[in-house]
Short mmCIF file of C-alpha atoms and ligand atoms in Angstrom, two decimals:
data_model
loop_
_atom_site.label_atom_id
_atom_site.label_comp_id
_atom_site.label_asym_id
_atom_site.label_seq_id
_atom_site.Cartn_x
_atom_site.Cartn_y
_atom_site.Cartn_z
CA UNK A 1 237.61 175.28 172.28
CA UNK A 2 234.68 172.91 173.09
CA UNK A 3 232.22 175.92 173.56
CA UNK A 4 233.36 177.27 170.18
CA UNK A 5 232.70 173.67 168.46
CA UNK A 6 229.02 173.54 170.34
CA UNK A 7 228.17 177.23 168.67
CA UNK A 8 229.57 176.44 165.61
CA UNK A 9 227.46 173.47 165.06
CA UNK A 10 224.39 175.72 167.38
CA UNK A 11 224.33 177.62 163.58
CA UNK A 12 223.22 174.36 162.14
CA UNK A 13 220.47 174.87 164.82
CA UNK A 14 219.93 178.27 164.17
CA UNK A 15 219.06 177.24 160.77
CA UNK A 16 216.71 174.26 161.64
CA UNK A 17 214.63 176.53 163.49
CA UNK A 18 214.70 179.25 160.78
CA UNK A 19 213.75 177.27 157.97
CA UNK A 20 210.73 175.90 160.10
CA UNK A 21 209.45 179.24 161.02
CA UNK A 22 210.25 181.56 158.46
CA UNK A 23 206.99 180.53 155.92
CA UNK A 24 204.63 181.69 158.95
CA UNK A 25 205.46 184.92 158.59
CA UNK A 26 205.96 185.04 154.80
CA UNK A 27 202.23 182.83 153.97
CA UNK A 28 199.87 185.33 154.04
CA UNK A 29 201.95 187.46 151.44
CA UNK A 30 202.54 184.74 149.06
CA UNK A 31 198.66 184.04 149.20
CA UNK A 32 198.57 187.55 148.13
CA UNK A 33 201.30 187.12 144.99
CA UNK A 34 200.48 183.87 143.64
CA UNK A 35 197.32 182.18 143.08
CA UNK A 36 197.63 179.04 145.68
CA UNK A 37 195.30 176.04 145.84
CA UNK A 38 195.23 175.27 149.51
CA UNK A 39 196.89 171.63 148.32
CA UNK A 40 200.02 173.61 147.21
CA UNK A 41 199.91 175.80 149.81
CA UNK A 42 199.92 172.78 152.48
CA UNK A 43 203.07 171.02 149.59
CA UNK A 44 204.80 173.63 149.64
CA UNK A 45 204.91 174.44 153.81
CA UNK A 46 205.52 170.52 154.53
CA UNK A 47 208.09 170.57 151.65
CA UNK A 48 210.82 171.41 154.78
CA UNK A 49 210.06 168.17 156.95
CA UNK A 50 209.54 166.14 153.82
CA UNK A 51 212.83 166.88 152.49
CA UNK A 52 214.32 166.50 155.88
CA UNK A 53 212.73 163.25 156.06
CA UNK A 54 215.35 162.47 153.14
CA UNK A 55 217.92 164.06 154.55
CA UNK A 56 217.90 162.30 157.61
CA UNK A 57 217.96 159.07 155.85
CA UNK A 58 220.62 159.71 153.46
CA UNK A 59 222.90 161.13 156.38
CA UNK A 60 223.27 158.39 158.66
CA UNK A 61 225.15 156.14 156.23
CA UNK A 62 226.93 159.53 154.69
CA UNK A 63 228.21 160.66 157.76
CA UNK A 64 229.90 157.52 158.47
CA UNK A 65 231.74 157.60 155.01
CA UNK A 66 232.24 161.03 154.65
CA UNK A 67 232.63 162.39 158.15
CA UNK A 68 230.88 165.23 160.24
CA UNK A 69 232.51 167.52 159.32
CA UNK A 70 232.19 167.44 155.55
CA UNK A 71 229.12 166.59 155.89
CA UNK A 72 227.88 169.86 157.69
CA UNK A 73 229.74 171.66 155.04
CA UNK A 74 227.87 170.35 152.59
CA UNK A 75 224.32 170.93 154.63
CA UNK A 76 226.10 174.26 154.93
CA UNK A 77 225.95 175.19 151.06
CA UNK A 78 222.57 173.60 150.90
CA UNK A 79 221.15 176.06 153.28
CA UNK A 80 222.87 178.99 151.42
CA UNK A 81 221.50 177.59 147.89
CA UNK A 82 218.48 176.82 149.24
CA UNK A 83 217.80 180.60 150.67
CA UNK A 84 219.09 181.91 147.52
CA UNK A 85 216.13 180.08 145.58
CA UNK A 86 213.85 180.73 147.63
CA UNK A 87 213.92 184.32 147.50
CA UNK A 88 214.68 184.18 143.72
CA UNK A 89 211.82 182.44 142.92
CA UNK A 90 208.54 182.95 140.37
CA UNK A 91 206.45 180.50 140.72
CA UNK A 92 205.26 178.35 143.88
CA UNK A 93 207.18 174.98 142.68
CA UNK A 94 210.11 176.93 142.54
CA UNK A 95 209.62 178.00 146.16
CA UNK A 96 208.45 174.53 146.86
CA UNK A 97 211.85 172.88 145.21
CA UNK A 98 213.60 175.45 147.37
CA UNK A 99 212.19 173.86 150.47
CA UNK A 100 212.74 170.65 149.40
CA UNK A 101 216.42 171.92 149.18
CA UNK A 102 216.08 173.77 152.80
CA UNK A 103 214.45 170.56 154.35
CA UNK A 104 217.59 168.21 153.22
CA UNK A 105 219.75 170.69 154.70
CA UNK A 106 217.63 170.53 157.92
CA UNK A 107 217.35 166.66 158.04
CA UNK A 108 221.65 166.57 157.51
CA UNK A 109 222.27 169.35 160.26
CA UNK A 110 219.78 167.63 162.80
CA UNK A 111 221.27 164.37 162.10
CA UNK A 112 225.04 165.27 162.44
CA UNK A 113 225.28 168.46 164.18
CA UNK A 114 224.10 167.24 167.41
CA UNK A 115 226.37 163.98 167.10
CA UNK A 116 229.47 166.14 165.78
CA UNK A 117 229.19 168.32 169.40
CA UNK A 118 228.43 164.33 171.46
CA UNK A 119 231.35 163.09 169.95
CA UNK A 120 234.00 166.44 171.12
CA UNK A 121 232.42 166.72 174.45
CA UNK A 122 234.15 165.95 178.07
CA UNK A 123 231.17 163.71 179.28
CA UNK A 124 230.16 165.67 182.04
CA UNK A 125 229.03 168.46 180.03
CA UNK A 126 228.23 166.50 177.13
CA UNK A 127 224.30 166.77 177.99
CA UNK A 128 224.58 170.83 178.49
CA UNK A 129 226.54 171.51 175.01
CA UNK A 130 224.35 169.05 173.01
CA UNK A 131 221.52 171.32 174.67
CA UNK A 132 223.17 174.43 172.67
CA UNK A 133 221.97 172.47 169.69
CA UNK A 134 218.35 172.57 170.68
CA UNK A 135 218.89 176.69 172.02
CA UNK A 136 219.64 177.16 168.61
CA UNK A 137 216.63 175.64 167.17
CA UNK A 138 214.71 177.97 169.63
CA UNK A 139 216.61 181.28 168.68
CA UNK A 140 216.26 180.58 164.93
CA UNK A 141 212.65 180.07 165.39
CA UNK A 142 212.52 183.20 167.39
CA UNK A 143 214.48 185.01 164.65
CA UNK A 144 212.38 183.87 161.93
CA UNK A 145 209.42 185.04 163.74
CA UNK A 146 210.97 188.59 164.13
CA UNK A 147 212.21 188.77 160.68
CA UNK A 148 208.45 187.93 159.65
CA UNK A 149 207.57 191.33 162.13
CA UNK A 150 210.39 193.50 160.98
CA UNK A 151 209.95 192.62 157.39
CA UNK A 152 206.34 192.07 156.83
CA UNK A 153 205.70 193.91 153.64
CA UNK A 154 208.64 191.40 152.14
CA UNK A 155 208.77 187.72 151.77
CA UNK A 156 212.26 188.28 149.54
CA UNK A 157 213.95 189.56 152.16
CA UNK A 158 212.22 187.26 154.82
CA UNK A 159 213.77 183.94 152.84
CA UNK A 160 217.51 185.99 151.74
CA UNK A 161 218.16 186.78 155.36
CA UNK A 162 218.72 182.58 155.63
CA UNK A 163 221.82 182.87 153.18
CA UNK A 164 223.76 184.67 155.90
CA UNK A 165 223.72 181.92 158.32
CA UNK A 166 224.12 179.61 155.62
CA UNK A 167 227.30 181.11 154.88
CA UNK A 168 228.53 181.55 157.90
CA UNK A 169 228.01 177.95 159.18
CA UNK A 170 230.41 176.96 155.97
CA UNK A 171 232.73 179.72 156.86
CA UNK A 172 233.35 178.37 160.67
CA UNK A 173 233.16 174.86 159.64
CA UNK A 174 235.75 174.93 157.69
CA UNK A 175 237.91 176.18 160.40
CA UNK A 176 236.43 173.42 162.54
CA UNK A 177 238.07 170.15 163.01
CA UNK A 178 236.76 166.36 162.66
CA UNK A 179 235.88 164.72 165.61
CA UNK A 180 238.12 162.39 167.64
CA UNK A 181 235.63 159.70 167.97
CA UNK A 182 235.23 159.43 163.91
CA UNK A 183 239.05 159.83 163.20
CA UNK A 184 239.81 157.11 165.01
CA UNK A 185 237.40 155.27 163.54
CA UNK A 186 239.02 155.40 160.66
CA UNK A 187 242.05 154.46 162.01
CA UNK A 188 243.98 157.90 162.06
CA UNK A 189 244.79 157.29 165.79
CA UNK A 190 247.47 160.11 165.76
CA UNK A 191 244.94 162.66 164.21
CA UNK A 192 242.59 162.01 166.76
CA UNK A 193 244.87 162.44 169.60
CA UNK A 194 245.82 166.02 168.02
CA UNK A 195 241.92 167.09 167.92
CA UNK A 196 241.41 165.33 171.45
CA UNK A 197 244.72 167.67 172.81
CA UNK A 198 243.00 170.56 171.48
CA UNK A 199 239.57 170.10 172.16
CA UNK A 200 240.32 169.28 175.81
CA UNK A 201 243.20 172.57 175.87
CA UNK A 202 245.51 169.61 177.52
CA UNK A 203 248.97 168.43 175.79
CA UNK A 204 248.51 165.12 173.94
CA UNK A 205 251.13 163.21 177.02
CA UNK A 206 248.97 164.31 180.09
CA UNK A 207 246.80 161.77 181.31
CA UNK A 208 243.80 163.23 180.73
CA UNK A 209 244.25 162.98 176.90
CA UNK A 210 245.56 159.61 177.04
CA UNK A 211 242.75 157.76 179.31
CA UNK A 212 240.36 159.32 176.98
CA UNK A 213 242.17 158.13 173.96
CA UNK A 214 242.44 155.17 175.10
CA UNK A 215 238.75 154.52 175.82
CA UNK A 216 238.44 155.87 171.95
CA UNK A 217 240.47 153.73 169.99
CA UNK A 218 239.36 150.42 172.54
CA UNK A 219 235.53 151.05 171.04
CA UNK A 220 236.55 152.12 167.75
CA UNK A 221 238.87 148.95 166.60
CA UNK A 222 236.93 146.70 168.67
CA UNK A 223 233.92 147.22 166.64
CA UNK A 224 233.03 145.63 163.30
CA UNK A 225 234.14 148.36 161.11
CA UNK A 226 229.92 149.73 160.21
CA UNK A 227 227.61 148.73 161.45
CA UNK A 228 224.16 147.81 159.02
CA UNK A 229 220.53 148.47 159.33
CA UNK A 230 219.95 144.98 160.29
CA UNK A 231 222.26 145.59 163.07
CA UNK A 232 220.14 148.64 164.92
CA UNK A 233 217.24 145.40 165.35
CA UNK A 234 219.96 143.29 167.08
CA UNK A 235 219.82 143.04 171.11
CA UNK A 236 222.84 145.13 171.44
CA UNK A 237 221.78 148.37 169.74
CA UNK A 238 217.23 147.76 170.30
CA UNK A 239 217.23 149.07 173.39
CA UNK A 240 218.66 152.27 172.06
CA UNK A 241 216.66 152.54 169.06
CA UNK A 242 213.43 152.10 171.26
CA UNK A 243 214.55 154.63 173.30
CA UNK A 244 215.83 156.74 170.27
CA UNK A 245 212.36 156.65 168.53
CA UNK A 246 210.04 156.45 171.36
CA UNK A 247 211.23 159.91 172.79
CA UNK A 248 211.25 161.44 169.59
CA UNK A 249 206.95 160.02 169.10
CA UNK A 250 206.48 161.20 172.20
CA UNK A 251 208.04 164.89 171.21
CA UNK A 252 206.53 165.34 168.59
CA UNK A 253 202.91 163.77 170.01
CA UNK A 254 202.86 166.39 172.99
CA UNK A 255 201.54 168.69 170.05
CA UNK A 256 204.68 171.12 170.42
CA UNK A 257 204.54 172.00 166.26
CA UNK A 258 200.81 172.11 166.55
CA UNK A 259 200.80 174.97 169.32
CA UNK A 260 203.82 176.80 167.95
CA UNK A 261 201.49 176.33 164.42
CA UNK A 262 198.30 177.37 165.91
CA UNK A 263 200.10 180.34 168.58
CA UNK A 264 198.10 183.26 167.00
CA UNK A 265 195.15 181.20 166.37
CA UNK A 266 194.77 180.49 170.21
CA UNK A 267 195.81 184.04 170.88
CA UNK A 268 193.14 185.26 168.45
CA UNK A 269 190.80 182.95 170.92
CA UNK A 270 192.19 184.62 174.32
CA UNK A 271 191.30 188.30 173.08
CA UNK A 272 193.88 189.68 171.10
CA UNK A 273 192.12 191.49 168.64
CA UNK A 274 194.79 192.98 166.74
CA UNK A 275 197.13 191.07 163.78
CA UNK A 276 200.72 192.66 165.19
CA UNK A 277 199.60 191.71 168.56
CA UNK A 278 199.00 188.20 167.67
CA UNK A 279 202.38 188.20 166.06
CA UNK A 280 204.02 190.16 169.27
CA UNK A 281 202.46 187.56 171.59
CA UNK A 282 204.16 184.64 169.05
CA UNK A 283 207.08 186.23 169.80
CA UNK A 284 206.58 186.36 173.46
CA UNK A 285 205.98 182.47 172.81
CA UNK A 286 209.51 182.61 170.61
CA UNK A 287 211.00 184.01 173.61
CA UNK A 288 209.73 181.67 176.35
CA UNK A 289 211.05 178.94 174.26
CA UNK A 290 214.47 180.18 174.15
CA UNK A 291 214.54 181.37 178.17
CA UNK A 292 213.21 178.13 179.08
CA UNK A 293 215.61 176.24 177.41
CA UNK A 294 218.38 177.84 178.96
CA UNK A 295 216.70 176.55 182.23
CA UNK A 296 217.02 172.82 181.03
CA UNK A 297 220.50 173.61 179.93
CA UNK A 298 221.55 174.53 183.39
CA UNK A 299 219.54 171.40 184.84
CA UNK A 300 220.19 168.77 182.18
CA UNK A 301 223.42 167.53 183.26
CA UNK A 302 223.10 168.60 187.33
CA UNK A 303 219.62 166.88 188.07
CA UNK A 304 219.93 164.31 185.39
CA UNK A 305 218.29 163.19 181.91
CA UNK A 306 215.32 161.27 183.48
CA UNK A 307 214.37 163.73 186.44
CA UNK A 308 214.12 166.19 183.66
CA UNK A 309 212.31 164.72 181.71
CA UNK A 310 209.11 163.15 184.17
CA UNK A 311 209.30 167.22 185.03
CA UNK A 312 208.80 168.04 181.58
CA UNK A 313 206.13 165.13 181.15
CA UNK A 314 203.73 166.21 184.00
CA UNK A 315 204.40 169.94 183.15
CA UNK A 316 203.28 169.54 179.48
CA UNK A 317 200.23 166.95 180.40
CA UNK A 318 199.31 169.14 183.47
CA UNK A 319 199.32 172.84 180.62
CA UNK A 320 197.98 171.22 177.82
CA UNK A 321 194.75 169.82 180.22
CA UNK A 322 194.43 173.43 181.18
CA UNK A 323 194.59 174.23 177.04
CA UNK A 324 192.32 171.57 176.75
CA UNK A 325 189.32 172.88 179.60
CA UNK A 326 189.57 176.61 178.03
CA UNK A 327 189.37 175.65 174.54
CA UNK A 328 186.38 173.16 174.78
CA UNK A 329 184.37 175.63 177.26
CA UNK A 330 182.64 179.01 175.80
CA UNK A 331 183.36 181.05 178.95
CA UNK A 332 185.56 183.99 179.22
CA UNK A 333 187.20 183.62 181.99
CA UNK A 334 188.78 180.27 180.72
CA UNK A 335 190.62 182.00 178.12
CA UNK A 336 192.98 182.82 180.43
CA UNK A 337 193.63 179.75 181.77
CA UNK A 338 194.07 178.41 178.20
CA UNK A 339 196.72 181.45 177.61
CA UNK A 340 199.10 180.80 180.94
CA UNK A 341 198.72 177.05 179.91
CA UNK A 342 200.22 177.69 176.70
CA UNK A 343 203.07 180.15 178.10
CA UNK A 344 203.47 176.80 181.08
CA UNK A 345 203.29 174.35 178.43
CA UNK A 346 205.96 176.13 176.41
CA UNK A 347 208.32 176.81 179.03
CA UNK A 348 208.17 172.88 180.37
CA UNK A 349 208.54 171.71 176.72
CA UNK A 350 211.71 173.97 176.19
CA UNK A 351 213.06 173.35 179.65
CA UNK A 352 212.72 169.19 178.70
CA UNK A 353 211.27 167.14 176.15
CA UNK A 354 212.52 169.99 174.05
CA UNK A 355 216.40 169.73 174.29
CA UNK A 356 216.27 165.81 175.81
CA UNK A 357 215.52 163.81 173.21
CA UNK A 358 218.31 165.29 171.14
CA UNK A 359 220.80 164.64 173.48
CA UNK A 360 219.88 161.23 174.26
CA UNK A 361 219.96 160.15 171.00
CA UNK A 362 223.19 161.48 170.41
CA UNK A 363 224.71 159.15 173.55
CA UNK A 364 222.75 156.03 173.48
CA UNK A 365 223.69 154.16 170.07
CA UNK A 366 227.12 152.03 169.99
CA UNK A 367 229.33 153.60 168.24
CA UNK A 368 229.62 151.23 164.85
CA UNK A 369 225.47 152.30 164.27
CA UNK A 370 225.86 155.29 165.88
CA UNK A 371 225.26 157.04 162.40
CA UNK A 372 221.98 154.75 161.22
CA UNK A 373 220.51 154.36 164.98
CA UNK A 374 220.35 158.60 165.06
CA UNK A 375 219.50 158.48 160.99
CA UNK A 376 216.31 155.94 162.49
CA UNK A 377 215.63 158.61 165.83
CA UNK A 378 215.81 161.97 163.84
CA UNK A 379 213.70 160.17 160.90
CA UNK A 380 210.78 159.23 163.37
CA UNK A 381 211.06 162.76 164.25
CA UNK A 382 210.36 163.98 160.75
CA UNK A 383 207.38 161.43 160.91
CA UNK A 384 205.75 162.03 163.46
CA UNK A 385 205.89 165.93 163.29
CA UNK A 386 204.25 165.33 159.85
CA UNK A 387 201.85 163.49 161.38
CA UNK A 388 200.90 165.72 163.95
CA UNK A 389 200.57 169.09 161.72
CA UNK A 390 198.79 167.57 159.05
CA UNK A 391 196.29 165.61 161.05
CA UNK A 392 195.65 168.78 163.34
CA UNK A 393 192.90 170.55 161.20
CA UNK A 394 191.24 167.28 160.69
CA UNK A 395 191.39 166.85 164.05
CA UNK A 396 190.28 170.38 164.33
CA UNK A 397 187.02 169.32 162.47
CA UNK A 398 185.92 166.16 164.22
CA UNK A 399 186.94 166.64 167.96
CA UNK A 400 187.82 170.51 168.06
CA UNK A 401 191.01 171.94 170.13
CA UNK A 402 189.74 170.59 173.60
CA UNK A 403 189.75 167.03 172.21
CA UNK A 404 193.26 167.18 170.53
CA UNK A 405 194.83 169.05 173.19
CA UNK A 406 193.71 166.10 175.54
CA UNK A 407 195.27 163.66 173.28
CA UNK A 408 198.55 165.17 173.20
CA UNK A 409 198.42 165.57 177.39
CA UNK A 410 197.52 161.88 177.24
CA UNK A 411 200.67 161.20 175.35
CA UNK A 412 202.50 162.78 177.68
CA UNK A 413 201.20 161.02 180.02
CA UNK A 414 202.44 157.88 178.38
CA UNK A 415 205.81 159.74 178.81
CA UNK A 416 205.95 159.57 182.22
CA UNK A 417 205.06 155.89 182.29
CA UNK A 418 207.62 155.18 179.24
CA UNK A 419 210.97 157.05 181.16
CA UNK A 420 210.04 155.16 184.29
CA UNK A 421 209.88 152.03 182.91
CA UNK A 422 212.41 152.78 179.66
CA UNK A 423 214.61 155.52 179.81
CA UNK A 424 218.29 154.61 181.09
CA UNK A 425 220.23 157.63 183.25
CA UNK A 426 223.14 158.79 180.91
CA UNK A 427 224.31 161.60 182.30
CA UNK A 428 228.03 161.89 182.96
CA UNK A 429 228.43 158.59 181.71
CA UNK A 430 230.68 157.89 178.97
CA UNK A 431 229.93 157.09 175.87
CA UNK A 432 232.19 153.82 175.80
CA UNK A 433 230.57 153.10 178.76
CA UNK A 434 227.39 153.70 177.56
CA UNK A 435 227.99 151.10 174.97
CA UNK A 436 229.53 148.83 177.23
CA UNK A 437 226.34 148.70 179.11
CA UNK A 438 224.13 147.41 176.21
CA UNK A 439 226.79 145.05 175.23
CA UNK A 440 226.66 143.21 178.82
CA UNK A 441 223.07 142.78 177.91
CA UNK A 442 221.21 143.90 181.29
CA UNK A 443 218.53 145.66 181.04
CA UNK A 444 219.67 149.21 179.44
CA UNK A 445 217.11 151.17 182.25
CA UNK A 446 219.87 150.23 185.22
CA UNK A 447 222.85 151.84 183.52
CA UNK A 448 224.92 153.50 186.12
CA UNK A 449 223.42 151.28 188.78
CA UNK A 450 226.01 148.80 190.32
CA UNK A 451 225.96 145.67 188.46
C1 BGC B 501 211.59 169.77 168.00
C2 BGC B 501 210.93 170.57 166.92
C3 BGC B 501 210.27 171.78 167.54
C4 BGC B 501 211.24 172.57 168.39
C5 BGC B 501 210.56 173.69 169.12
C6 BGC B 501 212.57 170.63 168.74
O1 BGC B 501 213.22 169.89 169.71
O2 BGC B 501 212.22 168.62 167.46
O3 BGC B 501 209.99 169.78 166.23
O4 BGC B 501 209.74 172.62 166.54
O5 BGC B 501 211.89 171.73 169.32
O6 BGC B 501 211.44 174.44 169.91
#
C-alpha cells in the first residue's frame, strides 16, 4: 500500500519535471509562430517557477487547513487546466497565463507531495520513498525532453500530452487516503488508526499499529494546534529552517538548472555538430539523471542522509572544476573532459543533492510548522533557481562558462563544510523523535547521538 501512495504522489513529480522541461523543446517553434521580444520570451519560460513561487507560499498554510490530500487534488486539476491552455492558446500571454497556472500547480505538488509520502512512511524507508518523489521529477524531465524529439514539428501536442498526467494524478488521488499524521491532527484519532492499519497492511490491535499511533496522537495533541510564521524563527523549529533553506541554496547554487538549461549548448561546444544529436545527447543527460537517482535511492536510507550528501558535494565540485578547465581553455582535447564532467556531475547531483534536500525537508520541521517550515524550504528553492537561470547569461557575458562553473563548484564546496558542521543524521529516525530532538534544545547536528 505504501509503494502505491509513494507513486501516486511520484505523478505529482512526474509533472514538476514535465512542466520544467517541456518549453525547451517547444521554444524554438514558438519563436517561429509568434513574434517574441526576447523579454517575453524570458516571462513567459520563468512564468513556471514564478508561479510556483506562489504556490509554494499559499500551500503551506492551505495544506494545514485543507489537508494533503485535497490539496493535491486540487494541484491535480490545475495541471490538467493548465495543459489544456497551454496548448489552446493564441497569443504568448495566453501561453504565459498558462504557465503561471502550471507553475502554481508545481509549487502545491512540490510542497505537499513529498510531505503527503513523509507523513505515510514506516521510518526506515521513509528516506527511499520520499526519493520516488525526486525519480519522478527526473522521469518527467526525461519525458518532456522525448516528447520535444518525438513531436518536434508540434508544440500543441508537446503541451496536451501534460493533461494526461494531470488527469490521472486526480484520478488516483481520489482513491488515495489522508494521511495519519494530519488526521490526527485534527483530532480524528479513529480515522487515523484506520489509514495507519492499512498503510502498514497490519490490523489496527497489533502492536505495531498501536506504538505508532501512539507516538502520533502524543505529537499531534501536544502541540499548539498551528503553528505561525513567527514560530519557524523560534529556537525550536530555526535549526530546521536553516537546514531546510540552506540545502535547498546550495541545490540550486551547484548550477544543476543552469547545465540541464545550457546541455545542448555545451554539447554544441564538445563537437556535436548536428541539432537531433544535441537533443539525443540531452536525453542521454535525461537518462543519467533518472539512473543515477535510482543509485541514491538504494543508498539514501542504507549509508545515511549526510554520507550521501558530502559524496554528492565533492562529486559535483570535483565535475563542475573539470566543466570549468574545458570551458575556459580553447583546446580540443579539453572538450572532453568538459563532456564526462557534465555526464559525472549529473550522475552525483541525481545520486545526492538531487533527491536529499527533498527528503530532509520533509522530516526535519515539528510537526505544528511542518506545513510553513517546508512552504519557507520549497520557496527558497523557487528563489534561488530563479536566481541562478536568470543571472547565467549575464554571467555568461562578464566571466564566461569557466568562471560560473567555478562558482557553482565553490558552492559546493561550501556544502561540504555546511553538512559537516550543520546537517543532523535523520535517517531511520522518527519523525516524533525528530521533533523531540529540537525540542530538548541540543544542538540539532548530534541527533541520534546518545545524549
Ligand atoms: C531540483 C530541480 C532540478 C531537478 C533536476 C530537483 O531536485 O529541485 O530544480 O531541476 O532536481 O533533476
Amino acid at each position: 500500500m505504501i509503494y502505491i501512495v509513494a507513486a501516486v504522489a511520484g505523478i505529482a513529480g512526474f509533472l514538476f519535471g514535465f512542466d520544467e522541461g517541456i518549453i525547451a523543446g517547444a521554444l524554438h517553434l514558438l519563436r517561429a509562430q509568434f513574434p517574441i521580444s526576447p523579454l517575453h520570451e524570458g516571462l513567459m519560460t520563468s512564468a513556471v517557477p514564478l508561479g510556483a513561487l506562489f504556490g509554494a507560499l499559499v500551500a503551506g498554510s492551505a495544506v494545514e487547513r485543507y489537508g494533503r490530500r485535497t490539496m493535491l487534488l486540487f494541484a491535480a486539476l490545475l495541471f490538467a487546466a493548465g495543459a489544456l491552455l497551454s496548448s489552446a492558446t493564441i497569443a504568448i500571454w495566453m501561453l504565459s497565463l498558462a504557465r503561471l497556472i502550471l507553475g502554481f500547480a508545481v509549487g502545491i505538488a512540490a510542497l505537499v507531495a513529498p510531505l503527503y509520502i513523509s507523513e505515510s512512511a514506516p521510518p526506515k524507508k521513509r528516506g527511499m520513498l520520499v526519493s520516488i518523489y525526486q525519480l519522478a521529477i527526473t522521469l518527467g524531465i526525461l519525458g518532456a525532453y522525448l516528447a520535444g524529439y518525438g513531436f518536434s514539428d508540434s508544440w500543441r501536442t508537446m503541451f496536451l500530452l501534460g493533461v494526461v498526467p494531470g488527469v490521472a494524478l486526480f484520478a488516483s488521488m481520489w482513491l488515495m487516503p489522508e494521511t495519519p499524521r494530519w488526521l490526527a491532527a485534527q483530532g480524528r484519532t479513529g480515522q487515523a488508526q484506520a489509514v495507519l492499519s492499512r498503510l502498514r497492511a497490519a490490523p489496527p490491535q497489533s502492536p505495531i499499529i498501536q506504538t505508532e499511533m501512539a507516538e502520533i496522537t502524543r505529537t499531534a495533541t501536544s502541540d499548539a494546534p498551528r503553528g505561525k510564521w513567527a514560530d519557524l524563527f523560534g529556537p525550536v523549529a530555526r535549526p530546521a529552517l536553516i537546514v531546510g533553506i540552506g540545502l535547498f541554496f546550495l541545490q540550486q547554487l551547484s548550477g544543476i538548472n543552469a547545465v540541464i538549461y545550457y546541455a545542448p549548448e555545451i554539447f554544441r561546444e564538445a563537437g556535436f555538430d548536428t541539432g537531433s544529436s544535441r537533443l539525443l545527447a540531452s536525453v542521454g543527460i535525461g537518462l543519467v539523471n533518472v539512473l543515477m537517482t535510482l543509485v541514491g535511492m538504494a543508498l539514501i536510507d542504507r549509508i545515511g542522509r549526510c554520507k550521501l550528501l558530502l559524496i554528492g558535494f565533492t562529486g559535483t565540485a570535483l565535475s563542475l572544476g573539470m566543466i570549468a578547465i574545458g570551458a575556459a581553455t580553447e583546446a580540443q582535447s579539453l572538450d572532453m573532459v568538459a563532456l564526462v564532467g557534465l555526464v559525472i556531475y549529473i550522475g552525483a547531483f541525481a545520486a545526492s543533492l538531487g533527491p536529499l534536500p527533498w527528503v530532509m525537508m520533509s522530516e526535519i520541521f515539528p510537526q505544528n510548522v511542518r506545513g510553513l517550515g517546508m512552504s519557507a524550504a520549497t520557496l527558497a528553492n523557487w528563489g534561488f533557481n530563479f536566481l541562478v537561470v536568470f543571472s547565467f547569461p549575464v554571467l555568461i557575458a562578464h566571466i564566461g562558462l569557466g568562471g560560473i562553473f567555478t562558482i557553482y563548484a565553490m558552492a559546493c564546496l561550501a556544502g561540504i563544510l555546511f553538512t559537516l558542521r550543520t546537517v543532523p543524521e535523520t535517517s531511520g529516525i522518527p519523525l516524533e523523535e525528530i521533533e523531540s530532538h529540537l525540542k530538548s534544545g541540543r544542538p540539532f547536528r548530534e541527533l541520534g547521538s546518545p545524549a
